[in-house]
Short mmCIF file of C-alpha atoms in Angstrom, two decimals:
data_model
loop_
_atom_site.label_atom_id
_atom_site.label_comp_id
_atom_site.label_asym_id
_atom_site.label_seq_id
_atom_site.Cartn_x
_atom_site.Cartn_y
_atom_site.Cartn_z
CA MET A 1 98.16 118.52 161.87
CA ALA A 2 100.48 118.08 164.83
CA GLU A 3 97.60 116.64 166.87
CA ASN A 4 97.49 113.64 164.50
CA MET A 5 101.17 112.93 165.00
CA PHE A 6 102.66 110.69 167.66
CA LEU A 7 106.29 109.98 168.48
CA PHE A 8 107.87 107.44 170.80
CA TRP A 9 111.32 108.73 171.71
CA GLY A 10 114.19 108.35 174.15
CA SER A 11 116.47 111.01 175.61
CA GLY A 12 119.96 111.44 174.17
CA SER A 13 119.37 109.15 171.19
CA ILE A 14 120.71 110.76 168.01
CA PRO A 15 118.18 108.84 165.86
CA CYS A 16 115.36 110.29 168.01
CA TRP A 17 116.73 113.80 168.07
CA LYS A 18 116.88 114.14 164.27
CA PRO A 19 113.12 113.81 163.58
CA MET A 20 112.38 115.84 166.73
CA ILE A 21 114.31 118.78 165.28
CA VAL A 22 112.50 118.32 161.96
CA LEU A 23 109.10 118.28 163.70
CA GLU A 24 109.93 121.60 165.39
CA GLU A 25 111.34 123.16 162.21
CA LYS A 26 108.25 122.16 160.23
CA GLY A 27 105.97 123.76 162.79
CA PHE A 28 104.59 120.58 164.37
CA GLY A 29 105.84 121.44 167.85
CA GLY A 30 102.66 120.32 169.62
CA TYR A 31 102.83 116.67 168.47
CA LYS A 32 101.76 113.98 170.92
CA ASN A 33 104.57 111.84 172.21
CA LYS A 34 105.69 109.29 174.72
CA PHE A 35 109.07 109.47 176.35
CA ILE A 36 110.50 105.98 176.88
CA THR A 37 113.43 105.06 179.08
CA PHE A 38 116.02 102.73 177.62
CA SER A 39 117.13 101.45 181.02
CA ASN A 40 113.63 100.07 181.64
CA LYS A 41 113.62 98.59 178.11
CA GLU A 42 110.45 100.51 177.32
CA HIS A 43 111.40 100.48 173.63
CA LYS A 44 110.64 96.76 173.78
CA GLY A 45 107.20 97.51 175.27
CA GLU A 46 103.98 96.35 173.65
CA ASP A 47 102.88 99.83 172.55
CA VAL A 48 106.12 100.36 170.62
CA LEU A 49 106.31 96.79 169.26
CA LYS A 50 102.79 97.08 167.84
CA LEU A 51 103.99 99.85 165.53
CA ASN A 52 107.63 98.87 165.25
CA PRO A 53 108.40 95.15 165.42
CA ARG A 54 112.10 95.95 165.77
CA GLY A 55 111.36 97.53 169.14
CA GLN A 56 113.30 100.68 168.42
CA VAL A 57 112.73 104.39 168.80
CA PRO A 58 112.00 106.71 167.13
CA THR A 59 108.66 105.17 166.23
CA PHE A 60 106.39 107.67 164.52
CA LYS A 61 102.77 107.91 163.43
CA ASP A 62 101.15 110.55 161.23
CA GLY A 63 97.45 109.68 161.38
CA ASP A 64 97.34 106.08 160.19
CA ILE A 65 100.76 106.20 158.58
CA VAL A 66 103.59 104.59 160.52
CA VAL A 67 107.24 105.48 159.78
CA ASN A 68 110.05 104.21 161.95
CA GLU A 69 113.60 104.65 160.75
CA SER A 70 114.89 108.07 161.84
CA ASN A 71 116.17 109.10 158.42
CA ALA A 72 112.93 107.92 156.83
CA ILE A 73 110.85 110.01 159.28
CA CYS A 74 112.95 113.08 158.48
CA GLU A 75 112.55 112.63 154.73
CA TYR A 76 108.87 111.73 155.04
CA LEU A 77 108.11 114.93 156.95
CA GLU A 78 110.04 117.11 154.53
CA CYS A 79 108.53 115.55 151.38
CA THR A 80 105.00 115.42 152.73
CA TYR A 81 104.96 118.90 154.27
CA LYS A 82 107.29 120.67 151.83
CA ASP A 83 105.58 124.03 152.20
CA LYS A 84 105.27 124.03 155.98
CA GLY A 85 107.85 125.72 158.24
CA THR A 86 111.51 125.61 157.26
CA GLN A 87 112.29 124.10 153.86
CA LEU A 88 114.93 121.51 154.74
CA ILE A 89 115.62 120.03 151.29
CA PRO A 90 115.79 122.74 148.59
CA THR A 91 113.90 122.44 145.32
CA ASP A 92 116.73 124.08 143.35
CA LYS A 93 118.64 121.25 141.65
CA ALA A 94 122.18 122.35 142.58
CA LYS A 95 121.30 123.30 146.14
CA ARG A 96 119.38 120.06 146.61
CA ALA A 97 122.38 118.08 145.36
CA ARG A 98 124.59 119.75 147.96
CA VAL A 99 122.13 119.16 150.80
CA LEU A 100 121.61 115.48 149.87
CA GLN A 101 125.36 114.99 149.55
CA ARG A 102 126.06 116.45 153.00
CA MET A 103 123.11 114.60 154.61
CA HIS A 104 124.36 111.23 153.49
CA GLU A 105 127.99 112.17 154.03
CA ALA A 106 127.15 112.96 157.67
CA ALA A 107 125.12 109.78 158.06
CA ALA A 108 127.84 107.61 156.56
CA ASN A 109 131.05 109.23 157.74
CA MET A 110 130.51 111.37 160.84
CA GLN A 111 128.25 108.73 162.31
CA GLN A 112 130.76 106.00 161.57
CA LYS A 113 133.87 107.77 162.77
CA LEU A 114 132.60 109.74 165.77
CA VAL A 115 129.77 107.52 166.99
CA LEU A 116 129.94 103.93 165.79
CA ASP A 117 133.70 103.46 165.76
CA LEU A 118 134.96 105.59 168.63
CA LEU A 119 132.11 106.33 170.97
CA TYR A 120 130.61 102.85 170.83
CA TYR A 121 134.07 101.39 171.43
CA PHE A 122 134.07 103.17 174.78
CA PHE A 123 130.46 102.31 175.53
CA GLN A 124 130.96 98.65 174.72
CA THR A 125 134.49 97.96 175.96
CA LYS A 126 135.29 97.83 179.66
CA GLU A 127 137.93 100.31 180.75
CA GLU A 128 140.47 97.60 181.48
CA ASP A 129 139.99 96.02 178.03
CA ARG A 130 140.49 99.20 175.99
CA LYS A 131 143.70 99.29 173.93
CA GLU A 132 145.33 102.72 173.59
CA GLU A 133 146.64 101.95 170.10
CA GLU A 134 143.10 101.06 169.04
CA VAL A 135 141.81 104.32 170.54
CA ALA A 136 144.62 106.33 168.88
CA LYS A 137 143.71 104.96 165.45
CA LYS A 138 140.04 105.80 165.94
CA VAL A 139 140.82 109.29 167.27
CA GLU A 140 142.99 109.98 164.23
CA ALA A 141 140.11 109.03 161.89
CA ALA A 142 137.71 111.21 163.91
CA ILE A 143 140.05 114.22 163.69
CA GLU A 144 140.43 113.75 159.95
CA GLU A 145 136.64 113.76 159.68
CA LEU A 146 136.27 116.84 161.89
CA ASP A 147 138.89 118.67 159.79
CA ARG A 148 136.88 117.94 156.69
CA TRP A 149 133.68 119.46 158.10
CA GLU A 150 135.65 122.37 159.57
CA ALA A 151 136.74 123.13 155.99
CA TYR A 152 133.18 122.81 154.65
CA LEU A 153 132.01 125.31 157.27
CA GLY A 154 134.92 127.59 156.33
CA GLU A 155 133.58 127.63 152.77
CA THR A 156 129.92 128.20 153.58
CA LYS A 157 130.58 130.48 156.57
CA ALA A 158 127.12 129.38 157.73
CA PHE A 159 125.62 125.88 157.69
CA VAL A 160 127.06 122.55 156.54
CA ALA A 161 125.44 122.58 153.09
CA GLY A 162 125.31 126.30 152.36
CA PRO A 163 123.90 129.60 153.59
CA ASP A 164 120.69 128.08 154.97
CA PHE A 165 119.88 125.60 157.74
CA SER A 166 118.94 122.32 156.05
CA MET A 167 118.37 118.61 156.58
CA ALA A 168 122.14 118.21 156.39
CA ASP A 169 122.40 120.16 159.65
CA VAL A 170 119.68 118.02 161.20
CA TRP A 171 121.73 114.92 160.40
CA PHE A 172 125.08 116.48 161.33
CA TYR A 173 124.56 118.66 164.40
CA PRO A 174 123.38 116.01 166.96
CA ILE A 175 126.61 114.07 166.39
CA ILE A 176 128.66 117.15 167.26
CA ALA A 177 126.45 117.94 170.25
CA GLN A 178 126.81 114.40 171.58
CA SER A 179 130.56 114.45 170.98
CA ILE A 180 130.88 117.69 172.95
CA ARG A 181 128.95 116.06 175.77
CA MET A 182 131.48 113.25 175.59
CA GLY A 183 134.43 115.60 175.97
CA LEU A 184 135.15 116.90 172.45
CA ASP A 185 136.86 120.30 172.66
CA LEU A 186 136.11 122.52 169.65
CA GLY A 187 139.10 124.76 170.43
CA LYS A 188 140.90 123.62 167.28
CA PHE A 189 137.78 123.91 165.14
CA PRO A 190 136.74 127.60 165.22
CA ASN A 191 134.27 127.38 162.32
CA MET A 192 132.57 124.44 163.97
CA LYS A 193 132.51 126.22 167.32
CA ALA A 194 130.69 129.22 165.78
CA TYR A 195 128.38 126.82 163.97
CA TYR A 196 127.70 124.82 167.12
CA ASP A 197 126.75 127.94 169.09
CA LYS A 198 124.49 129.19 166.32
CA VAL A 199 122.62 125.90 165.83
CA THR A 200 122.38 125.26 169.57
CA ALA A 201 120.50 128.54 169.92
CA ARG A 202 117.84 127.55 167.37
CA PRO A 203 114.41 127.14 168.99
CA SER A 204 113.96 123.73 167.29
CA VAL A 205 117.14 122.49 168.94
CA GLN A 206 116.41 124.04 172.31
CA LYS A 207 112.90 122.54 172.41
CA SER A 208 114.15 119.06 171.54
CA TRP A 209 117.33 119.12 173.67
CA PRO A 210 117.80 115.72 175.44
CA PRO A 211 116.26 116.35 178.89
CA HIS A 212 118.64 114.12 180.83
CA TRP A 213 121.66 115.96 179.41
CA LYS A 214 120.58 118.96 181.49
CA GLU A 215 120.66 116.97 184.71
CA GLU A 216 123.07 114.08 184.47
CA PRO A 217 126.79 114.07 183.67
CA PRO A 218 127.88 111.80 180.79
CA MET A 219 128.75 108.21 181.70
CA ILE A 220 131.88 108.30 179.57
CA SER A 221 134.10 111.04 178.08
CA PRO A 222 136.04 109.30 175.30
CA PHE A 223 137.10 112.54 173.62
CA LYS A 224 138.37 114.28 176.75
CA GLY A 225 142.05 115.17 176.37
CA ARG A 226 142.15 113.30 173.07
CA ILE A 227 140.49 115.75 170.64
CA MET B 1 120.42 114.33 129.39
CA ALA B 2 122.43 111.17 129.88
CA GLU B 3 125.23 112.67 127.78
CA ASN B 4 125.79 115.31 130.50
CA MET B 5 126.15 112.68 133.20
CA PHE B 6 129.37 111.02 134.26
CA LEU B 7 129.94 108.24 136.77
CA PHE B 8 133.14 106.83 138.23
CA TRP B 9 132.38 103.31 139.44
CA GLY B 10 133.92 100.03 140.50
CA SER B 11 132.72 96.48 139.88
CA GLY B 12 130.95 94.61 142.70
CA SER B 13 130.63 97.67 144.96
CA ILE B 14 127.11 97.85 146.44
CA PRO B 15 127.37 101.66 146.76
CA CYS B 16 128.17 101.90 143.05
CA TRP B 17 125.53 99.44 141.96
CA LYS B 18 122.65 101.35 143.59
CA PRO B 19 122.92 104.57 141.54
CA MET B 20 123.73 102.50 138.44
CA ILE B 21 120.37 100.73 138.76
CA VAL B 22 118.67 104.11 139.29
CA LEU B 23 120.36 105.57 136.19
CA GLU B 24 119.04 102.66 134.11
CA GLU B 25 115.54 102.80 135.65
CA LYS B 26 115.31 106.55 135.01
CA GLY B 27 116.22 106.08 131.35
CA PHE B 28 119.78 107.46 131.50
CA GLY B 29 121.36 104.25 130.28
CA GLY B 30 123.81 105.97 127.94
CA TYR B 31 125.60 107.99 130.62
CA LYS B 32 129.35 108.48 130.29
CA ASN B 33 131.39 106.60 132.84
CA LYS B 34 134.80 105.40 133.88
CA PHE B 35 135.32 101.98 135.35
CA ILE B 36 137.98 102.09 138.05
CA THR B 37 139.75 99.11 139.59
CA PHE B 38 140.08 99.04 143.36
CA SER B 39 143.18 96.83 143.29
CA ASN B 40 145.08 99.55 141.38
CA LYS B 41 143.71 102.16 143.81
CA GLU B 42 142.22 104.09 140.91
CA HIS B 43 139.58 105.53 143.28
CA LYS B 44 142.47 107.51 144.78
CA GLY B 45 143.41 108.81 141.31
CA GLU B 46 143.56 112.51 140.49
CA ASP B 47 140.45 112.51 138.31
CA VAL B 48 138.31 111.07 141.12
CA LEU B 49 139.93 113.16 143.89
CA LYS B 50 139.23 116.36 141.94
CA LEU B 51 135.48 115.70 142.28
CA ASN B 52 135.49 113.64 145.47
CA PRO B 53 138.19 114.51 148.02
CA ARG B 54 137.35 111.33 149.95
CA GLY B 55 138.64 109.29 147.02
CA GLN B 56 135.62 107.04 146.88
CA VAL B 57 133.31 105.72 144.22
CA PRO B 58 130.60 106.26 143.16
CA THR B 59 131.52 109.79 142.14
CA PHE B 60 128.88 111.36 139.97
CA LYS B 61 128.43 114.46 137.82
CA ASP B 62 125.26 115.80 136.26
CA GLY B 63 126.49 118.71 134.14
CA ASP B 64 128.27 120.95 136.64
CA ILE B 65 126.62 119.37 139.66
CA VAL B 66 128.72 116.89 141.62
CA VAL B 67 127.08 114.33 143.94
CA ASN B 68 129.11 111.60 145.61
CA GLU B 69 127.49 109.56 148.34
CA SER B 70 125.61 106.62 146.79
CA ASN B 71 122.35 107.24 148.65
CA ALA B 72 122.55 110.93 147.82
CA ILE B 73 123.02 110.19 144.11
CA CYS B 74 119.98 107.88 144.17
CA GLU B 75 117.78 110.49 145.86
CA TYR B 76 119.15 113.32 143.72
CA LEU B 77 118.27 111.46 140.51
CA GLU B 78 114.79 110.56 141.70
CA CYS B 79 113.94 114.07 143.00
CA THR B 80 115.43 115.89 140.04
CA TYR B 81 114.00 113.61 137.34
CA LYS B 82 110.75 112.58 139.02
CA ASP B 83 108.84 112.24 135.76
CA LYS B 84 111.48 110.33 133.82
CA GLY B 85 111.45 106.52 133.60
CA THR B 86 110.39 104.48 136.62
CA GLN B 87 109.03 106.49 139.57
CA LEU B 88 111.11 105.14 142.45
CA ILE B 89 109.72 107.21 145.34
CA PRO B 90 105.91 107.52 145.16
CA THR B 91 104.12 110.85 145.52
CA ASP B 92 101.23 109.28 147.44
CA LYS B 93 101.84 110.01 151.14
CA ALA B 94 101.21 106.52 152.52
CA LYS B 95 103.09 104.74 149.73
CA ARG B 96 105.99 107.17 150.06
CA ALA B 97 106.14 106.54 153.80
CA ARG B 98 106.44 102.81 153.18
CA VAL B 99 109.13 103.19 150.52
CA LEU B 100 111.20 105.59 152.68
CA GLN B 101 110.83 103.27 155.67
CA ARG B 102 112.05 100.22 153.75
CA MET B 103 114.87 102.17 152.04
CA HIS B 104 116.35 103.28 155.32
CA GLU B 105 115.56 100.00 157.01
CA ALA B 106 117.59 98.21 154.33
CA ALA B 107 120.42 100.74 154.56
CA ALA B 108 120.58 100.52 158.35
CA ASN B 109 119.78 96.90 159.09
CA MET B 110 120.45 94.66 156.10
CA GLN B 111 123.65 96.50 155.37
CA GLN B 112 124.76 96.25 158.98
CA LYS B 113 123.90 92.61 159.55
CA LEU B 114 124.70 91.04 156.20
CA VAL B 115 127.51 93.26 154.96
CA LEU B 116 129.25 95.27 157.67
CA ASP B 117 129.03 92.76 160.51
CA LEU B 118 129.30 89.37 158.87
CA LEU B 119 130.74 89.79 155.44
CA TYR B 120 133.34 92.36 156.42
CA TYR B 121 134.33 90.14 159.34
CA PHE B 122 135.36 87.51 156.81
CA PHE B 123 136.99 90.02 154.50
CA GLN B 124 138.97 91.62 157.30
CA THR B 125 139.84 88.67 159.54
CA LYS B 126 142.36 86.05 158.48
CA GLU B 127 140.95 82.53 158.37
CA GLU B 128 143.07 81.40 161.33
CA ASP B 129 141.87 84.33 163.47
CA ARG B 130 138.13 83.83 162.94
CA LYS B 131 136.24 82.66 166.01
CA GLU B 132 133.34 80.29 165.35
CA GLU B 133 131.29 81.66 168.26
CA GLU B 134 131.69 85.17 166.83
CA VAL B 135 130.59 83.92 163.42
CA ALA B 136 127.63 82.02 164.95
CA LYS B 137 126.36 85.17 166.68
CA LYS B 138 126.62 87.19 163.47
CA VAL B 139 124.94 84.45 161.41
CA GLU B 140 122.06 84.37 163.88
CA ALA B 141 121.53 88.13 163.51
CA ALA B 142 121.70 87.81 159.72
CA ILE B 143 119.07 85.03 159.71
CA GLU B 144 116.77 87.08 161.93
CA GLU B 145 117.11 89.95 159.46
CA LEU B 146 116.48 87.70 156.44
CA ASP B 147 113.38 86.26 158.16
CA ARG B 148 112.03 89.76 158.61
CA TRP B 149 112.34 90.65 154.92
CA GLU B 150 111.00 87.22 153.95
CA ALA B 151 107.85 88.15 155.90
CA TYR B 152 107.65 91.60 154.25
CA LEU B 153 107.81 89.92 150.84
CA GLY B 154 105.16 87.45 151.96
CA GLU B 155 102.86 90.41 152.64
CA THR B 156 103.52 92.35 149.45
CA LYS B 157 103.85 89.25 147.23
CA ALA B 158 105.89 91.52 144.97
CA PHE B 159 108.57 94.05 145.95
CA VAL B 160 109.96 95.02 149.34
CA ALA B 161 107.80 98.13 149.80
CA GLY B 162 104.65 97.12 147.94
CA PRO B 163 103.34 96.09 144.53
CA ASP B 164 105.80 98.22 142.57
CA PHE B 165 109.56 98.24 142.14
CA SER B 166 110.90 101.21 144.14
CA MET B 167 113.99 102.84 145.61
CA ALA B 168 113.63 100.41 148.51
CA ASP B 169 114.44 97.57 146.08
CA VAL B 170 117.40 99.51 144.72
CA TRP B 171 118.81 99.75 148.25
CA PHE B 172 117.88 96.19 149.24
CA TYR B 173 118.49 93.94 146.25
CA PRO B 174 122.27 94.41 145.78
CA ILE B 175 122.84 93.22 149.35
CA ILE B 176 120.96 89.99 148.61
CA ALA B 177 122.72 89.56 145.28
CA GLN B 178 126.13 89.98 146.92
CA SER B 179 125.16 87.62 149.74
CA ILE B 180 124.16 84.96 147.22
CA ARG B 181 127.52 85.38 145.51
CA MET B 182 129.07 84.83 148.95
CA GLY B 183 127.25 81.54 149.46
CA LEU B 184 123.80 82.50 150.81
CA ASP B 185 121.29 79.75 149.95
CA LEU B 186 117.74 81.10 149.57
CA GLY B 187 116.26 77.61 149.98
CA LYS B 188 114.67 78.56 153.28
CA PHE B 189 113.43 81.91 151.96
CA PRO B 190 110.98 81.10 149.13
CA ASN B 191 109.49 84.61 148.89
CA MET B 192 112.95 86.08 148.64
CA LYS B 193 113.98 83.50 146.05
CA ALA B 194 111.02 84.47 143.82
CA TYR B 195 111.82 88.14 144.43
CA TYR B 196 115.49 87.64 143.65
CA ASP B 197 114.74 85.93 140.34
CA LYS B 198 112.25 88.62 139.36
CA VAL B 199 114.52 91.57 140.16
CA THR B 200 117.57 89.87 138.65
CA ALA B 201 115.72 89.68 135.34
CA ARG B 202 115.04 93.45 135.24
CA PRO B 203 116.92 95.15 132.38
CA SER B 204 118.25 97.83 134.79
CA VAL B 205 119.84 95.11 136.92
CA GLN B 206 121.14 93.09 133.98
CA LYS B 207 122.74 96.15 132.39
CA SER B 208 124.48 97.17 135.62
CA TRP B 209 125.46 93.66 136.79
CA PRO B 210 129.03 93.72 138.22
CA PRO B 211 131.14 92.60 135.25
CA HIS B 212 133.76 90.72 137.25
CA TRP B 213 131.07 88.58 138.91
CA LYS B 214 130.48 86.96 135.51
CA GLU B 215 134.09 85.88 135.22
CA GLU B 216 135.67 85.46 138.62
CA PRO B 217 134.62 83.26 141.55
CA PRO B 218 134.15 85.04 144.92
CA MET B 219 137.22 85.35 147.12
CA ILE B 220 135.28 84.29 150.22
CA SER B 221 131.99 82.45 150.87
CA PRO B 222 131.07 83.32 154.45
CA PHE B 223 127.44 82.21 154.10
CA LYS B 224 128.19 78.80 152.54
CA GLY B 225 126.79 76.02 154.73
CA ARG B 226 125.84 78.59 157.36
CA ILE B 227 122.66 80.15 155.92
#
């Protein structure tokens, strides 16, 4: 089936990484793909725009079916290929509730507080224009969020939604990985540190690891010395 | 089953309205619930915090199962009660792909451009501090987004993801309804106007309509005269 799949993706994009982990977990590791570089604006190229008028990656095809939004691709793959590879959304009602809750909690809260609010502030604000009081407020919200997930992991002693790796980890882990790249120190978050090491070692994560992270240092380190 | 369900909700909250429409569409109209008022900070009350440590609504219970994030509640209800009431996420692979795509496209883009960026700017910035050039930029992005969905509706001639009402409409419609309350004129969006009238008339929407919208005028009208 993997030979009928095609993914346009960029390196270090959390939205791209999520479906890439799912593709590996579901056993579609050999899917066709095209790596695009953001700096050359290849996501605005004709081949992407034909399938995704927003000119964004990930852009995904499964045969004739096009799915673009990263969360939609993840859910599409899990629903459509339920019985292939790792089951990422449980069929048991209570377990499914927990996984869905943590998926959307990560998407709404972790993404907002660690990526959109804090990290993007650094990406989008010149060094000389950054206000320390603004940063302090955002850091405080990020720590509160990290504490919350640290407690969840203390309860499960395994993955963010329970004893098994699930879609909630797919939506949560790349945010932590990116934050660590940007200087987050997990010293004060021992459960998350153990979790991070365990998930990082998964073949699905290793195979989809952002290639430029292995070679280039981060452009900014907003968390360094702050969290 | 509805008698085992319980929802904490607030009036005029898009996150609350979404699962409320789903509950009606799935035939759980008689669910127990508690209306909380934001101005009295009742979402930070003990009864909510016991189930939802974030102190947010919607907070939902189905028997012993607690689900909190609005998108998670919607998906939980659809997955768990697939065969009850309206099917909101199709089982057909291609149709499901389209519904998932539009659901997450609405959540990511419409919500960002019409609610988070523009509407919240007005909510959170005092009148004297608002910059017209900032508003103009946000309005332009909102119009581009509205044009896109106007085109989608021109293709389907029905609902946002195809001929049938789906979860994509549940995630999309409340944003339009709130925008209209805030002064959006659909004069330039005839497909969306027809769509809005049709969805507004649905019993699920009528039964879950924000009660205070019927009585109180909006506090701000950011779209008035602008879109």
